[in-house]
Tab-separated table of N, CA and C in Angstrom:
chain	number	residue	atom	x	y	z
A	1	MET	N	0.845	-1.181	0.000
A	1	MET	CA	0.000	0.000	0.000
A	1	MET	C	0.888	1.242	0.000
A	2	THR	N	0.533	2.190	-0.847
A	2	THR	CA	1.298	3.426	-0.906
A	2	THR	C	0.753	4.413	0.121
A	3	ALA	N	1.492	5.481	0.294
A	3	ALA	CA	1.083	6.500	1.270
A	3	ALA	C	-0.235	7.142	0.872
A	4	LYS	N	-0.454	7.365	-0.424
A	4	LYS	CA	-1.712	7.959	-0.894
A	4	LYS	C	-2.892	7.032	-0.607
A	5	GLU	N	-2.708	5.740	-0.786
A	5	GLU	CA	-3.774	4.786	-0.523
A	5	GLU	C	-4.108	4.728	0.968
A	6	ILE	N	-3.101	4.822	1.817
A	6	ILE	CA	-3.324	4.820	3.266
A	6	ILE	C	-4.131	6.044	3.677
A	7	VAL	N	-3.752	7.200	3.143
A	7	VAL	CA	-4.475	8.436	3.462
A	7	VAL	C	-5.907	8.341	2.955
A	8	LYS	N	-6.065	7.864	1.726
A	8	LYS	CA	-7.391	7.795	1.099
A	8	LYS	C	-8.290	6.762	1.771
A	9	ASN	N	-7.763	5.619	2.118
A	9	ASN	CA	-8.584	4.519	2.623
A	9	ASN	C	-8.695	4.435	4.140
A	10	VAL	N	-7.775	5.048	4.876
A	10	VAL	CA	-7.781	4.897	6.325
A	10	VAL	C	-7.914	6.233	7.044
A	11	ILE	N	-6.987	7.107	6.813
A	11	ILE	CA	-6.919	8.349	7.591
A	11	ILE	C	-8.071	9.289	7.267
A	12	LEU	N	-8.407	9.464	6.013
A	12	LEU	CA	-9.483	10.381	5.633
A	12	LEU	C	-10.839	9.939	6.203
A	13	PRO	N	-11.261	8.687	6.032
A	13	PRO	CA	-12.543	8.276	6.642
A	13	PRO	C	-12.540	8.351	8.165
A	14	LEU	N	-11.416	8.014	8.778
A	14	LEU	CA	-11.314	8.103	10.227
A	14	LEU	C	-11.424	9.548	10.706
A	15	GLY	N	-10.801	10.467	9.994
A	15	GLY	CA	-10.897	11.890	10.335
A	15	GLY	C	-12.307	12.416	10.204
A	16	ILE	N	-12.995	12.011	9.136
A	16	ILE	CA	-14.389	12.433	8.936
A	16	ILE	C	-15.279	11.884	10.052
A	17	LEU	N	-15.058	10.654	10.437
A	17	LEU	CA	-15.827	10.052	11.521
A	17	LEU	C	-15.600	10.785	12.841
A	18	ILE	N	-14.383	11.126	13.147
A	18	ILE	CA	-14.074	11.852	14.390
A	18	ILE	C	-14.724	13.228	14.392
A	19	ILE	N	-14.660	13.927	13.273
A	19	ILE	CA	-15.284	15.259	13.174
A	19	ILE	C	-16.803	15.142	13.337
A	20	ALA	N	-17.413	14.130	12.732
A	20	ALA	CA	-18.857	13.945	12.856
A	20	ALA	C	-19.254	13.664	14.299
A	21	ILE	N	-18.482	12.852	14.986
A	21	ILE	CA	-18.769	12.561	16.391
A	21	ILE	C	-18.656	13.818	17.243
A	22	ILE	N	-17.648	14.629	17.007
A	22	ILE	CA	-17.475	15.875	17.760
A	22	ILE	C	-18.654	16.814	17.523
A	23	VAL	N	-19.089	16.947	16.280
A	23	VAL	CA	-20.218	17.825	15.960
A	23	VAL	C	-21.497	17.330	16.631
A	24	ILE	N	-21.743	16.043	16.605
A	24	ILE	CA	-22.952	15.483	17.219
A	24	ILE	C	-22.939	15.684	18.732
A	25	VAL	N	-21.814	15.420	19.362
A	25	VAL	CA	-21.723	15.549	20.818
A	25	VAL	C	-21.899	17.002	21.249
A	26	THR	N	-21.283	17.937	20.559
A	26	THR	CA	-21.419	19.346	20.951
A	26	THR	C	-22.819	19.865	20.681
A	27	SER	N	-23.459	19.436	19.609
A	27	SER	CA	-24.816	19.916	19.341
A	27	SER	C	-25.806	19.328	20.330
A	28	CYS	N	-25.619	18.087	20.750
A	28	CYS	CA	-26.505	17.489	21.758
A	28	CYS	C	-26.361	18.205	23.097
A	29	GLY	N	-25.172	18.597	23.441
A	29	GLY	CA	-24.948	19.335	24.677
A	29	GLY	C	-25.642	20.677	24.666
A	30	LYS	N	-25.631	21.355	23.523
A	30	LYS	CA	-26.302	22.649	23.401
A	30	LYS	C	-27.808	22.489	23.468
A	31	LEU	N	-28.341	21.448	22.845
A	31	LEU	CA	-29.780	21.231	22.873
A	31	LEU	C	-30.282	20.936	24.277
A	32	SER	N	-29.585	20.084	24.989
A	32	SER	CA	-30.053	19.724	26.318
A	32	SER	C	-29.937	20.887	27.298
A	33	SER	N	-28.924	21.729	27.148
A	33	SER	CA	-28.789	22.858	28.064
A	33	SER	C	-29.768	23.971	27.730
A	34	SER	N	-30.137	24.121	26.462
A	34	SER	CA	-31.081	25.174	26.120
A	34	SER	C	-32.525	24.737	26.353
A	35	LYS	N	-32.776	23.437	26.344
A	35	LYS	CA	-34.130	22.934	26.504
A	35	LYS	C	-34.644	23.094	27.929
A	36	LYS	N	-33.818	22.805	28.878
A	36	LYS	CA	-34.257	22.823	30.264
A	36	LYS	C	-33.585	23.958	31.029
A	37	SER	N	-34.402	24.760	31.681
A	37	SER	CA	-33.848	25.838	32.487
A	37	SER	C	-33.760	25.390	33.940
A	38	ASP	N	-32.976	26.114	34.725
A	38	ASP	CA	-32.767	25.739	36.119
A	38	ASP	C	-34.012	25.957	36.977
A	39	SER	N	-34.847	26.916	36.609
A	39	SER	CA	-35.991	27.237	37.452
A	39	SER	C	-37.228	26.405	37.117
A	40	ALA	N	-37.196	25.653	36.032
A	40	ALA	CA	-38.353	24.872	35.614
A	40	ALA	C	-38.365	23.518	36.315
A	41	VAL	N	-39.590	23.047	36.622
A	41	VAL	CA	-39.776	21.715	37.175
A	41	VAL	C	-40.580	20.925	36.151
A	42	TYR	N	-40.105	19.730	35.855
A	42	TYR	CA	-40.736	18.884	34.849
A	42	TYR	C	-41.466	17.729	35.520
A	43	CYS	N	-42.581	17.338	34.924
A	43	CYS	CA	-43.324	16.185	35.416
A	43	CYS	C	-42.455	14.942	35.257
A	44	TRP	N	-42.428	14.110	36.279
A	44	TRP	CA	-41.597	12.909	36.241
A	44	TRP	C	-42.120	11.906	35.219
A	45	TYR	N	-43.381	11.998	34.877
A	45	TYR	CA	-43.979	11.012	33.982
A	45	TYR	C	-43.957	11.451	32.512
A	46	CYS	N	-44.447	12.646	32.223
A	46	CYS	CA	-44.565	13.081	30.822
A	46	CYS	C	-43.491	14.080	30.404
A	47	SER	N	-42.680	14.540	31.348
A	47	SER	CA	-41.535	15.433	31.091
A	47	SER	C	-41.916	16.816	30.579
A	48	LYS	N	-43.132	17.245	30.811
A	48	LYS	CA	-43.532	18.598	30.418
A	48	LYS	C	-43.307	19.546	31.594
A	49	VAL	N	-43.079	20.831	31.283
A	49	VAL	CA	-42.878	21.835	32.329
A	49	VAL	C	-44.209	22.053	33.033
A	50	ILE	N	-44.187	21.900	34.348
A	50	ILE	CA	-45.419	22.093	35.117
A	50	ILE	C	-45.289	23.219	36.141
A	51	TYR	N	-44.069	23.599	36.471
A	51	TYR	CA	-43.825	24.602	37.515
A	51	TYR	C	-42.605	25.403	37.079
A	52	ASN	N	-42.725	26.732	37.040
A	52	ASN	CA	-41.614	27.554	36.577
A	52	ASN	C	-41.572	28.877	37.319
A	53	ASP	N	-40.388	29.302	37.670
A	53	ASP	CA	-40.163	30.576	38.374
A	53	ASP	C	-41.032	30.699	39.626
A	54	GLY	N	-41.175	29.603	40.362
A	54	GLY	CA	-41.925	29.633	41.602
A	54	GLY	C	-43.425	29.622	41.437
A	55	LYS	N	-43.912	29.364	40.216
A	55	LYS	CA	-45.353	29.379	39.965
A	55	LYS	C	-45.792	28.070	39.331
A	56	ALA	N	-46.961	27.608	39.749
A	56	ALA	CA	-47.560	26.432	39.133
A	56	ALA	C	-48.189	26.872	37.809
A	57	ILE	N	-47.633	26.420	36.685
A	57	ILE	CA	-48.159	26.873	35.397
A	57	ILE	C	-49.014	25.820	34.693
A	58	HIS	N	-48.718	24.553	34.891
A	58	HIS	CA	-49.507	23.483	34.274
A	58	HIS	C	-49.738	22.360	35.274
A	59	CYS	N	-50.064	22.756	36.503
A	59	CYS	CA	-50.357	21.770	37.534
A	59	CYS	C	-51.249	22.406	38.594
A	60	LYS	N	-51.883	21.543	39.364
A	60	LYS	CA	-52.755	22.009	40.446
A	60	LYS	C	-52.219	21.497	41.775
A	61	ARG	N	-52.270	22.343	42.775
A	61	ARG	CA	-51.779	21.984	44.103
A	61	ARG	C	-52.752	21.018	44.760
A	62	VAL	N	-52.235	19.909	45.240
A	62	VAL	CA	-53.048	18.911	45.928
A	62	VAL	C	-52.877	19.058	47.427
A	63	ALA	N	-51.639	19.178	47.867
A	63	ALA	CA	-51.307	19.335	49.281
A	63	ALA	C	-49.980	20.079	49.342
A	64	ASP	N	-49.470	20.249	50.545
A	64	ASP	CA	-48.209	20.962	50.720
A	64	ASP	C	-47.085	20.289	49.928
A	65	GLY	N	-46.600	20.955	48.875
A	65	GLY	CA	-45.494	20.441	48.083
A	65	GLY	C	-45.870	19.362	47.085
A	66	ARG	N	-47.144	19.052	46.946
A	66	ARG	CA	-47.590	18.023	46.001
A	66	ARG	C	-48.512	18.654	44.967
A	67	TYR	N	-48.233	18.363	43.710
A	67	TYR	CA	-48.984	18.949	42.605
A	67	TYR	C	-49.369	17.858	41.612
A	68	THR	N	-50.527	18.030	40.957
A	68	THR	CA	-50.974	17.098	39.934
A	68	THR	C	-50.765	17.748	38.569
A	69	CYS	N	-50.110	17.036	37.686
A	69	CYS	CA	-49.814	17.526	36.339
A	69	CYS	C	-51.111	17.679	35.545
A	70	ASP	N	-51.278	18.833	34.870
A	70	ASP	CA	-52.457	19.070	34.038
A	70	ASP	C	-52.433	18.217	32.770
A	71	TYR	N	-51.267	17.818	32.325
A	71	TYR	CA	-51.144	17.054	31.082
A	71	TYR	C	-51.507	15.582	31.268
A	72	CYS	N	-50.887	14.932	32.244
A	72	CYS	CA	-51.044	13.470	32.382
A	72	CYS	C	-51.775	13.062	33.652
A	73	GLY	N	-51.942	13.970	34.609
A	73	GLY	CA	-52.657	13.651	35.847
A	73	GLY	C	-51.818	12.994	36.932
A	74	LYS	N	-50.527	12.814	36.694
A	74	LYS	CA	-49.665	12.185	37.699
A	74	LYS	C	-49.296	13.191	38.777
A	75	GLU	N	-49.100	12.701	39.986
A	75	GLU	CA	-48.733	13.550	41.116
A	75	GLU	C	-47.220	13.739	41.171
A	76	ASN	N	-46.803	14.986	41.423
A	76	ASN	CA	-45.402	15.351	41.520
A	76	ASN	C	-45.147	16.006	42.862
A	77	VAL	N	-43.937	15.829	43.369
A	77	VAL	CA	-43.515	16.489	44.602
A	77	VAL	C	-42.582	17.622	44.200
A	78	ILE	N	-42.939	18.841	44.615
A	78	ILE	CA	-42.133	20.020	44.310
A	78	ILE	C	-41.770	20.686	45.622
A	79	ASP	N	-40.472	20.799	45.865
A	79	ASP	CA	-39.984	21.418	47.119
A	79	ASP	C	-40.028	22.915	47.029
């Protein structure tokens, strides 16, 4: 095998694969950090935002610290 064949058949595809993996990993990190904010509380069952900025936005208070999700009806504990 010549040096050109090694570059063409081994190094170039490996480099493209590494670059693709880096792009996928960095874009997934950006999506997950932009999707969920620190002040939002998500339902444990359906993963929708039910409580944000100290306010119940898509849930109803059942008891002290317990809320029922408006979307799926499951009970959540919010401290």
